[in-house]
Short mmCIF file of C-alpha atoms in Angstrom, two decimals:
data_model
loop_
_atom_site.label_atom_id
_atom_site.label_comp_id
_atom_site.label_asym_id
_atom_site.label_seq_id
_atom_site.Cartn_x
_atom_site.Cartn_y
_atom_site.Cartn_z
CA UNK C 840 -46.27 -12.08 -9.12
CA UNK C 841 -46.42 -8.59 -10.61
CA UNK C 842 -43.78 -7.40 -8.17
CA UNK C 843 -41.50 -10.27 -9.19
CA UNK C 844 -41.93 -9.42 -12.87
CA UNK C 845 -43.56 -12.70 -13.81
CA UNK C 846 -43.81 -16.33 -12.80
CA UNK C 847 -40.47 -18.00 -12.28
CA UNK C 848 -40.74 -21.60 -11.04
CA UNK C 849 -37.82 -22.88 -9.00
CA UNK C 850 -35.60 -25.34 -10.80
CA UNK C 851 -32.92 -27.58 -9.31
CA UNK C 852 -29.42 -26.31 -10.04
CA UNK C 853 -27.47 -28.21 -12.63
CA UNK C 854 -23.75 -28.64 -12.03
CA UNK C 855 -21.46 -28.34 -14.99
CA UNK C 856 -17.75 -28.32 -15.61
CA UNK C 857 -15.98 -25.80 -17.78
CA UNK C 858 -12.70 -26.93 -19.20
CA UNK C 859 -10.41 -24.19 -20.47
CA UNK C 860 -6.88 -24.77 -21.70
CA UNK C 861 -4.57 -22.76 -19.45
CA UNK C 862 -1.18 -22.31 -21.10
CA UNK C 863 1.82 -22.71 -18.84
CA UNK C 864 4.26 -19.84 -18.75
CA UNK C 865 7.85 -20.99 -19.00
CA UNK C 866 10.25 -18.37 -17.70
CA UNK C 867 13.08 -17.67 -20.16
CA UNK C 868 16.32 -19.51 -19.53
CA UNK C 869 19.25 -17.28 -18.61
CA UNK C 870 21.49 -16.43 -21.51
CA UNK C 871 24.85 -18.16 -21.79
CA UNK C 872 26.75 -14.90 -21.28
CA UNK C 873 26.06 -11.18 -20.91
CA UNK C 874 27.33 -10.62 -24.43
CA UNK C 875 24.60 -12.87 -25.82
CA UNK C 876 21.89 -10.65 -24.36
CA UNK C 877 19.82 -11.34 -21.27
CA UNK C 878 16.35 -12.87 -21.65
CA UNK C 879 13.75 -10.17 -21.05
CA UNK C 880 10.15 -10.30 -19.90
CA UNK C 881 7.64 -7.49 -20.46
CA UNK C 882 4.78 -7.76 -17.99
CA UNK C 883 1.55 -5.81 -17.38
CA UNK C 884 1.39 -4.09 -14.01
CA UNK C 885 -1.44 -4.08 -11.51
CA UNK C 886 -1.77 -0.31 -11.89
CA UNK C 887 -1.32 0.42 -15.60
CA UNK C 888 -1.96 -2.98 -17.20
CA UNK C 889 -0.83 -2.21 -20.75
CA UNK C 890 -0.64 1.56 -20.22
CA UNK C 891 -4.28 2.53 -20.44
CA UNK C 892 -4.23 3.96 -16.89
CA UNK C 893 -0.99 5.91 -17.24
CA UNK C 894 -2.63 9.34 -17.43
CA UNK C 895 -4.14 9.07 -13.94
CA UNK C 896 -2.12 11.00 -11.36
CA UNK C 897 -3.18 8.83 -8.41
CA UNK C 898 -2.04 5.70 -10.24
CA UNK C 899 1.29 7.31 -11.07
CA UNK C 900 1.81 8.45 -7.47
CA UNK C 901 0.93 5.14 -5.78
CA UNK C 902 4.07 2.97 -5.54
CA UNK C 903 4.33 -0.29 -7.43
CA UNK C 904 3.56 -3.15 -4.99
CA UNK C 905 6.86 -4.95 -5.57
CA UNK C 906 9.40 -2.29 -6.52
CA UNK C 907 7.80 0.62 -4.60
CA UNK C 908 8.69 2.84 -7.58
CA UNK C 909 6.55 5.69 -8.93
CA UNK C 910 6.37 8.03 -11.93
CA UNK C 911 8.18 6.17 -14.67
CA UNK C 912 9.45 2.86 -15.97
CA UNK C 913 12.48 0.84 -14.97
CA UNK C 914 14.41 -2.28 -15.88
CA UNK C 915 14.37 -4.90 -13.13
CA UNK C 916 17.53 -6.95 -12.75
CA UNK C 917 18.63 -9.27 -9.96
CA UNK C 918 21.28 -7.69 -7.69
CA UNK C 919 23.70 -10.57 -8.35
CA UNK C 920 23.36 -10.16 -12.11
CA UNK C 921 23.66 -6.39 -11.80
CA UNK C 922 26.85 -6.78 -9.79
CA UNK C 923 28.42 -9.01 -12.43
CA UNK C 924 27.59 -6.50 -15.16
CA UNK C 925 28.62 -3.45 -13.13
CA UNK C 926 25.10 -2.04 -13.19
CA UNK C 927 23.92 0.10 -10.29
CA UNK C 928 20.58 1.56 -9.37
CA UNK C 929 19.54 4.51 -11.56
CA UNK C 930 22.13 3.73 -14.25
CA UNK C 931 20.54 4.75 -17.54
CA UNK C 932 20.65 1.76 -19.88
CA UNK C 933 20.18 1.47 -23.61
CA UNK C 934 18.07 -1.56 -24.45
CA UNK C 935 18.13 -2.54 -28.11
CA UNK C 936 16.44 -5.18 -30.27
CA UNK C 937 16.07 -5.55 -34.03
CA UNK C 938 12.84 -3.55 -33.82
CA UNK C 939 13.67 -0.61 -31.58
CA UNK C 940 15.74 1.02 -28.86
CA UNK C 941 14.76 2.57 -25.54
CA UNK C 942 16.62 4.24 -22.68
CA UNK C 943 15.50 3.18 -19.22
CA UNK C 944 16.98 3.28 -15.68
CA UNK C 945 18.13 0.11 -13.94
CA UNK C 946 16.58 -1.14 -10.72
CA UNK C 947 18.45 -4.03 -9.08
CA UNK C 948 15.81 -5.93 -7.11
CA UNK C 949 14.86 -9.47 -6.12
CA UNK C 950 11.66 -9.57 -8.19
CA UNK C 951 13.37 -11.40 -11.08
CA UNK C 952 15.66 -14.47 -11.08
CA UNK C 953 19.33 -14.21 -11.83
CA UNK C 954 20.22 -13.85 -15.50
CA UNK C 955 16.83 -12.39 -16.49
CA UNK C 956 15.60 -8.81 -16.81
CA UNK C 957 12.06 -7.45 -16.81
CA UNK C 958 10.37 -4.20 -17.79
CA UNK C 959 6.84 -3.25 -16.69
CA UNK C 960 4.47 -2.18 -19.44
CA UNK C 961 2.49 1.03 -19.29
CA UNK C 962 5.02 3.89 -19.30
CA UNK C 963 6.98 5.81 -21.91
CA UNK C 964 4.11 7.72 -23.54
CA UNK C 965 4.70 10.74 -25.75
CA UNK C 966 1.17 11.86 -26.60
CA UNK C 967 -1.24 10.46 -24.03
CA UNK C 968 -1.75 13.21 -21.46
CA UNK C 969 -0.13 15.55 -18.97
CA UNK C 970 0.52 12.86 -16.34
CA UNK C 971 1.74 10.14 -18.71
CA UNK C 972 3.97 12.02 -21.14
CA UNK C 973 7.72 12.26 -20.79
CA UNK C 974 8.30 9.31 -18.45
CA UNK C 975 10.92 6.74 -19.48
CA UNK C 976 10.51 3.20 -20.64
CA UNK C 977 8.06 2.05 -23.33
CA UNK C 978 8.99 -1.63 -23.80
CA UNK C 979 6.53 -2.08 -26.67
CA UNK C 980 9.04 -0.28 -28.89
CA UNK C 981 11.26 -3.35 -28.56
CA UNK C 982 8.68 -5.87 -29.75
CA UNK C 983 8.30 -7.53 -33.11
CA UNK C 984 4.96 -7.12 -34.89
CA UNK C 985 3.99 -10.70 -34.00
CA UNK C 986 0.87 -12.09 -32.35
CA UNK C 987 0.83 -14.58 -29.48
CA UNK C 988 -1.00 -17.65 -30.87
CA UNK C 989 -2.44 -18.50 -27.45
CA UNK C 990 -4.13 -15.22 -26.48
CA UNK C 991 -4.01 -13.10 -29.63
CA UNK C 992 -2.09 -10.27 -27.96
CA UNK C 993 1.27 -8.83 -28.95
CA UNK C 994 3.98 -11.42 -28.46
CA UNK C 995 6.08 -10.37 -25.47
CA UNK C 996 8.33 -13.42 -25.05
CA UNK C 997 11.50 -14.63 -26.65
CA UNK C 998 13.42 -11.36 -26.36
CA UNK C 999 17.18 -11.22 -25.79
CA UNK C 1000 18.00 -7.52 -26.21
CA UNK C 1001 21.40 -5.91 -26.10
CA UNK C 1002 21.82 -3.93 -22.88
CA UNK C 1003 24.48 -1.24 -22.58
CA UNK C 1004 25.27 1.41 -19.99
CA UNK C 1005 25.09 4.95 -21.34
CA UNK C 1006 27.20 6.51 -18.60
CA UNK C 1007 24.23 8.62 -17.51
CA UNK C 1008 21.85 8.24 -14.59
CA UNK C 1009 18.13 8.73 -14.12
CA UNK C 1010 16.89 8.66 -10.53
CA UNK C 1011 14.03 6.30 -9.75
CA UNK C 1012 11.36 7.80 -7.49
CA UNK C 1013 10.85 4.88 -5.17
CA UNK C 1014 9.52 5.17 -1.62
CA UNK C 1015 11.03 2.16 0.16
CA UNK C 1016 13.95 2.74 2.47
CA UNK C 1017 15.20 -0.82 2.37
CA UNK C 1018 14.44 -4.25 0.95
CA UNK C 1019 14.56 -5.87 4.38
CA UNK C 1020 13.22 -5.41 7.93
CA UNK C 1021 16.64 -5.67 9.61
CA UNK C 1022 15.22 -7.77 12.42
CA UNK C 1023 12.60 -5.24 13.52
CA UNK C 1024 9.64 -7.58 12.89
CA UNK C 1025 7.32 -5.05 11.30
CA UNK C 1026 5.53 -7.43 8.92
CA UNK C 1027 5.34 -10.66 10.91
CA UNK C 1028 4.42 -14.13 9.69
CA UNK C 1029 3.38 -17.28 11.53
CA UNK C 1030 3.39 -20.86 10.30
CA UNK C 1031 0.08 -22.67 9.99
CA UNK C 1032 1.28 -25.31 12.44
CA UNK C 1033 2.25 -22.72 15.04
CA UNK C 1034 -1.00 -20.87 14.62
CA UNK C 1035 -3.06 -24.04 15.10
CA UNK C 1036 -1.00 -25.06 18.14
CA UNK C 1037 -1.48 -21.67 19.79
CA UNK C 1038 -5.22 -21.74 19.11
CA UNK C 1039 -5.55 -25.27 20.50
CA UNK C 1040 -3.71 -24.35 23.70
CA UNK C 1041 -5.87 -21.28 24.27
CA UNK C 1042 -2.87 -18.97 24.17
CA UNK C 1043 -3.72 -15.26 23.99
CA UNK C 1044 -1.75 -12.64 22.05
CA UNK C 1045 0.22 -10.02 23.95
CA UNK C 1046 -1.59 -6.79 23.13
CA UNK C 1047 -1.07 -3.44 24.86
CA UNK C 1048 -4.70 -2.44 24.66
CA UNK C 1049 -5.46 1.20 23.78
CA UNK C 1050 -8.04 1.21 26.58
CA UNK C 1051 -8.10 2.13 30.28
CA UNK C 1052 -7.56 -1.58 30.98
CA UNK C 1053 -4.22 -1.37 29.18
CA UNK C 1054 -2.83 1.19 31.62
CA UNK C 1055 0.06 0.01 33.82
CA UNK C 1056 1.34 2.36 36.50
CA UNK C 1057 4.82 0.85 36.39
CA UNK C 1058 5.17 1.50 32.65
CA UNK C 1059 3.01 4.50 31.84
CA UNK C 1060 4.21 8.02 32.63
CA UNK C 1061 1.00 9.76 31.54
CA UNK C 1062 -2.45 9.08 33.02
CA UNK C 1063 -4.73 6.60 31.33
CA UNK C 1064 -7.10 7.72 28.58
CA UNK C 1065 -10.79 7.39 29.43
CA UNK C 1066 -13.46 6.66 26.83
CA UNK C 1067 -17.24 6.66 27.23
CA UNK C 1068 -18.94 5.70 23.99
CA UNK C 1069 -16.37 4.70 21.36
CA UNK C 1070 -12.74 3.72 21.02
CA UNK C 1071 -12.14 3.59 17.28
CA UNK C 1072 -9.75 0.88 16.18
CA UNK C 1073 -8.59 -0.79 12.98
CA UNK C 1074 -7.53 -4.39 12.45
CA UNK C 1075 -5.27 -5.17 9.48
CA UNK C 1076 -5.25 -8.81 8.38
CA UNK C 1077 -1.90 -9.29 6.65
CA UNK C 1078 -3.00 -12.73 5.50
CA UNK C 1079 -5.55 -11.02 3.25
CA UNK C 1080 -3.38 -8.13 2.07
CA UNK C 1081 -2.07 -8.51 -1.49
CA UNK C 1082 -0.22 -5.19 -1.58
CA UNK C 1083 -2.32 -3.75 -4.40
CA UNK C 1084 -2.52 -0.20 -3.01
CA UNK C 1085 -6.26 0.22 -3.54
CA UNK C 1086 -6.53 1.50 0.03
CA UNK C 1087 -4.08 4.27 -0.85
CA UNK C 1088 -6.20 5.35 -3.82
CA UNK C 1089 -9.34 5.36 -1.67
CA UNK C 1090 -7.62 7.60 0.87
CA UNK C 1091 -6.41 10.00 -1.83
CA UNK C 1092 -9.98 10.36 -3.07
CA UNK C 1093 -11.73 10.66 0.29
CA UNK C 1094 -9.31 12.93 2.11
CA UNK C 1095 -8.11 15.33 -0.61
CA UNK C 1096 -4.54 14.07 -0.35
CA UNK C 1097 -2.19 16.03 -2.61
CA UNK C 1098 -0.27 14.51 -5.51
CA UNK C 1099 3.29 15.85 -5.38
CA UNK C 1100 4.77 14.26 -8.56
CA UNK C 1101 8.18 12.78 -9.25
CA UNK C 1102 10.49 15.60 -8.15
CA UNK C 1103 9.00 15.75 -4.66
CA UNK C 1104 8.81 11.97 -4.27
CA UNK C 1105 12.56 11.87 -4.95
CA UNK C 1106 12.99 14.22 -1.96
CA UNK C 1107 10.85 12.01 0.29
CA UNK C 1108 7.96 14.47 0.35
CA UNK C 1109 5.12 12.19 -0.70
CA UNK C 1110 1.82 13.01 1.04
CA UNK C 1111 -0.05 9.69 1.18
CA UNK C 1112 -1.72 9.12 4.55
CA UNK C 1113 -1.51 5.36 4.19
CA UNK C 1114 1.24 3.34 2.55
CA UNK C 1115 1.81 -0.33 1.75
CA UNK C 1116 5.36 -1.26 2.70
CA UNK C 1117 7.03 -4.21 0.97
CA UNK C 1118 9.67 -6.32 2.68
CA UNK C 1119 11.65 -9.22 1.28
CA UNK C 1120 12.77 -12.24 3.27
CA UNK C 1121 16.46 -12.34 4.11
CA UNK C 1122 17.18 -14.49 1.05
CA UNK C 1123 15.11 -12.23 -1.21
CA UNK C 1124 12.92 -15.09 -2.44
CA UNK C 1125 9.60 -14.00 -0.94
CA UNK C 1126 7.91 -10.70 -0.19
CA UNK C 1127 5.38 -9.55 2.36
CA UNK C 1128 3.41 -6.34 2.79
CA UNK C 1129 2.57 -4.11 5.73
CA UNK C 1130 -0.19 -1.51 5.62
CA UNK C 1131 1.06 1.49 7.60
CA UNK C 1132 -1.06 4.44 8.67
CA UNK C 1133 -1.44 6.62 11.76
CA UNK C 1134 -1.74 4.22 14.70
CA UNK C 1135 -3.94 6.57 16.80
CA UNK C 1136 -1.96 5.56 19.87
CA UNK C 1137 -3.13 5.93 23.45
CA UNK C 1138 0.39 7.09 24.34
CA UNK C 1139 0.99 9.01 21.13
CA UNK C 1140 4.58 10.37 21.10
CA UNK C 1141 3.60 13.07 18.62
CA UNK C 1142 1.08 14.70 20.95
CA UNK C 1143 3.41 15.67 23.77
CA UNK C 1144 6.13 17.41 21.77
CA UNK C 1145 4.01 19.94 19.89
CA UNK C 1146 4.45 23.40 21.46
CA UNK C 1147 0.95 24.53 20.48
CA UNK C 1148 -0.96 21.23 20.92
CA UNK C 1149 -1.94 20.80 17.28
CA UNK C 1150 -2.05 16.99 17.70
CA UNK C 1151 -5.07 16.39 19.90
CA UNK C 1152 -6.34 13.20 21.57
CA UNK C 1153 -10.12 13.00 21.30
CA UNK C 1154 -12.59 11.39 23.70
CA UNK C 1155 -12.99 8.57 21.18
CA UNK C 1156 -9.31 7.75 20.85
CA UNK C 1157 -8.61 9.64 17.65
CA UNK C 1158 -5.29 11.39 17.25
CA UNK C 1159 -6.65 14.53 15.61
CA UNK C 1160 -4.58 17.15 13.82
CA UNK C 1161 -5.89 20.69 14.30
CA UNK C 1162 -4.74 22.49 11.15
CA UNK C 1163 -5.49 26.01 12.42
CA UNK C 1164 -3.07 25.52 15.31
CA UNK C 1165 -0.22 23.97 13.34
CA UNK C 1166 2.58 26.28 12.24
CA UNK C 1167 4.94 23.59 10.99
CA UNK C 1168 7.58 22.93 13.63
CA UNK C 1169 7.54 19.27 12.52
CA UNK C 1170 8.44 18.15 16.04
CA UNK C 1171 5.56 15.67 15.85
CA UNK C 1172 6.99 14.03 12.74
CA UNK C 1173 10.41 13.75 14.34
CA UNK C 1174 8.91 12.05 17.40
CA UNK C 1175 6.66 9.72 15.39
CA UNK C 1176 8.19 6.21 15.29
CA UNK C 1177 5.81 5.10 12.53
CA UNK C 1178 6.65 8.00 10.18
CA UNK C 1179 3.08 8.54 9.04
CA UNK C 1180 2.85 12.31 9.37
CA UNK C 1181 3.12 14.42 6.21
CA UNK C 1182 4.26 18.02 5.92
CA UNK C 1183 3.00 20.37 3.22
CA UNK C 1184 6.14 21.90 1.73
CA UNK C 1185 3.94 23.73 -0.76
CA UNK C 1186 0.29 24.54 -1.29
CA UNK C 1187 -0.40 21.79 -3.77
CA UNK C 1188 -3.11 22.66 -6.28
CA UNK C 1189 -5.23 20.53 -8.58
CA UNK C 1190 -5.20 21.31 -12.30
CA UNK C 1191 -8.36 22.50 -13.99
CA UNK C 1192 -11.52 20.48 -13.53
CA UNK C 1193 -9.85 18.10 -11.06
CA UNK C 1194 -10.73 20.61 -8.35
CA UNK C 1195 -14.33 19.45 -8.65
CA UNK C 1196 -13.42 16.02 -7.31
CA UNK C 1197 -12.40 17.40 -3.90
CA UNK C 1198 -14.41 16.14 -0.94
CA UNK C 1199 -16.26 19.14 0.57
CA UNK C 1200 -16.32 17.42 3.99
CA UNK C 1201 -12.52 17.48 4.30
CA UNK C 1202 -10.30 20.55 4.68
CA UNK C 1203 -7.80 21.19 1.88
CA UNK C 1204 -4.46 21.74 3.61
CA UNK C 1205 -2.07 24.60 2.95
CA UNK C 1206 1.69 25.13 2.92
CA UNK C 1207 3.36 24.75 6.31
CA UNK C 1208 0.76 22.42 7.82
CA UNK C 1209 1.26 18.86 9.05
CA UNK C 1210 -1.37 16.26 8.15
CA UNK C 1211 -2.04 12.57 8.69
CA UNK C 1212 -4.68 9.85 8.75
CA UNK C 1213 -7.81 10.89 10.64
CA UNK C 1214 -9.60 7.50 10.59
CA UNK C 1215 -11.99 9.34 8.23
CA UNK C 1216 -13.40 11.46 11.06
CA UNK C 1217 -15.87 13.04 8.63
CA UNK C 1218 -17.44 9.62 8.12
CA UNK C 1219 -17.60 9.07 11.87
CA UNK C 1220 -19.48 12.35 12.31
CA UNK C 1221 -21.83 11.48 9.45
CA UNK C 1222 -22.56 8.07 10.98
CA UNK C 1223 -23.37 9.67 14.34
CA UNK C 1224 -25.77 12.14 12.72
CA UNK C 1225 -27.42 9.34 10.77
CA UNK C 1226 -27.88 7.28 13.93
CA UNK C 1227 -29.40 10.29 15.70
CA UNK C 1228 -31.84 10.93 12.85
CA UNK C 1229 -32.93 7.29 12.93
CA UNK C 1230 -33.47 7.36 16.68
CA UNK C 1231 -30.50 5.21 17.70
CA UNK C 1232 -28.30 6.10 20.65
CA UNK C 1233 -25.11 4.68 19.18
CA UNK C 1234 -23.49 3.92 15.87
CA UNK C 1235 -23.79 0.20 15.19
CA UNK C 1236 -20.87 -1.91 14.09
CA UNK C 1237 -20.78 -1.95 10.30
CA UNK C 1238 -22.90 1.19 9.83
CA UNK C 1239 -19.90 2.78 8.13
CA UNK C 1240 -16.23 2.21 7.55
CA UNK C 1241 -13.17 4.17 6.51
CA UNK C 1242 -12.33 4.86 2.87
CA UNK C 1243 -9.34 2.52 2.89
CA UNK C 1244 -11.36 -0.34 4.36
CA UNK C 1245 -14.19 0.28 1.90
CA UNK C 1246 -11.80 0.19 -1.05
CA UNK C 1247 -9.81 -2.92 -0.04
CA UNK C 1248 -10.77 -5.72 -2.48
CA UNK C 1249 -9.89 -8.52 -0.04
CA UNK C 1250 -11.39 -7.15 3.17
CA UNK C 1251 -8.00 -6.89 4.87
CA UNK C 1252 -8.95 -3.71 6.78
CA UNK C 1253 -11.64 -3.85 9.47
CA UNK C 1254 -12.78 -0.76 11.37
CA UNK C 1255 -14.89 -0.44 14.49
CA UNK C 1256 -15.09 0.41 18.18
CA UNK C 1257 -13.33 -1.58 20.90
CA UNK C 1258 -16.00 -0.50 23.40
CA UNK C 1259 -18.55 -2.57 21.49
CA UNK C 1260 -17.95 -6.16 22.66
CA UNK C 1261 -19.84 -7.52 19.66
CA UNK C 1262 -17.87 -5.57 17.05
CA UNK C 1263 -15.60 -7.39 14.65
CA UNK C 1264 -12.51 -5.60 15.90
CA UNK C 1265 -13.26 -6.60 19.51
CA UNK C 1266 -13.29 -10.23 18.45
CA UNK C 1267 -10.34 -10.08 16.06
CA UNK C 1268 -7.90 -8.58 18.58
CA UNK C 1269 -8.15 -11.84 20.53
CA UNK C 1270 -6.96 -13.84 17.53
CA UNK C 1271 -3.69 -15.66 18.23
CA UNK C 1272 -2.20 -13.85 15.22
CA UNK C 1273 -2.77 -10.38 16.70
CA UNK C 1274 0.21 -8.09 17.32
CA UNK C 1275 1.17 -4.41 17.31
CA UNK C 1276 3.99 -2.82 15.33
CA UNK C 1277 6.78 -1.49 17.57
CA UNK C 1278 4.77 -2.53 20.63
CA UNK C 1279 7.90 -2.35 22.81
CA UNK C 1280 7.74 1.45 22.58
CA UNK C 1281 4.56 1.32 24.70
CA UNK C 1282 2.67 3.68 22.40
CA UNK C 1283 -0.43 1.45 22.69
CA UNK C 1284 -1.38 1.71 19.01
CA UNK C 1285 -5.02 1.31 18.03
CA UNK C 1286 -4.10 -0.39 14.75
CA UNK C 1287 -3.86 -4.12 15.46
CA UNK C 1288 -2.27 -6.42 12.89
CA UNK C 1289 -2.95 -10.11 12.25
CA UNK C 1290 0.14 -12.06 11.23
CA UNK C 1291 0.33 -13.54 7.77
CA UNK C 1292 0.00 -17.34 7.81
CA UNK C 1293 2.64 -19.31 5.94
CA UNK C 1294 2.77 -23.00 5.12
CA UNK C 1295 5.17 -25.23 3.29
CA UNK C 1296 3.82 -26.81 0.13
CA UNK C 1297 5.59 -29.86 -1.22
CA UNK C 1298 5.37 -30.18 -4.98
#
């Protein structure tokens, strides 16, 4: 009783209902004409909320889940509406209400309905910090000093601002190459009915296993890879992924990934080892996400083209990058179909006290060196040492995981060894939803995806 802190008799649980009024949000009706002003919505983002996180460099560098934009604000407008008004991407607009005026670049995108515009909150600071200051677009300057009677916050609805082109442009540092997949089936979905039918029939997914069993003499030019103790693999459940980018932040923290800022993002030089790609359906009405990182392929195209063998295939299936060998030919990046390798165009430094947050277990890369996801090899080594100290011969499934999997709030990333038949990854790769991105290239990737399940809901 002393250990429990007292005597606490068990009592039967009492069920109760909590009734809270949930106000319905009615989207603004499109204005009668462009001259009357388009209805505008100001919304909090998943990264900045109302702007309180704007002075964090990781949050600025991680792309917005829907727009894939970084380092600044933007005005979202449907492509059809933008076409009617003659507005193009990066056109600098003047947005004016009775209470203020801001200048913000336009981003035609399918995230808003036709005849409506939207601006994310959180940017446009002038005196908040070195990472937040000087970026365009503070929509709060457009608001009236009124309070929302429902929640008590600043009233953000009922705006019909005047929108004019200034004749100038301001480039948006977004990282997506396209809105669509162009038939390449990167982020794949499956209907609930089809999934259930496949499971009932016992149908197995077509997986090119990154194991000796996956070797086919008629297809494979190079000899099979042999593994003794581990074959590290990751399963990505797209049905759980919400595109938040928390995995990207976890990787930045764990692996000392450099923040390159807006100017370098505009040149396509971002350094993130893992990215969350957003794709719209062909009609632009729905979006899906794909978590993309180094696939640690059995037939890795990047390994064979390096003249000094900096990419190295380990005995546990890891596609390692040996920094001391690399002198920056970038042949590996050119031959990488997944485009997950990053080149250090500069020696990126951390300002001031931020150097103290670097992980001492991970090398800080220098100018001229290629880098990529390592499946958190430092954590693998630590788990092996821990198992040895505790008298175990092998690392058990679940003893550790990668930084991205640890950070994911929905458990969409699962890490383990395929040589352990009882591991979660060994069981999940037999799911009928399992597939590999660009499997037809025969790279035998060790990142296995589970298709997102869709179902029609009749209202």
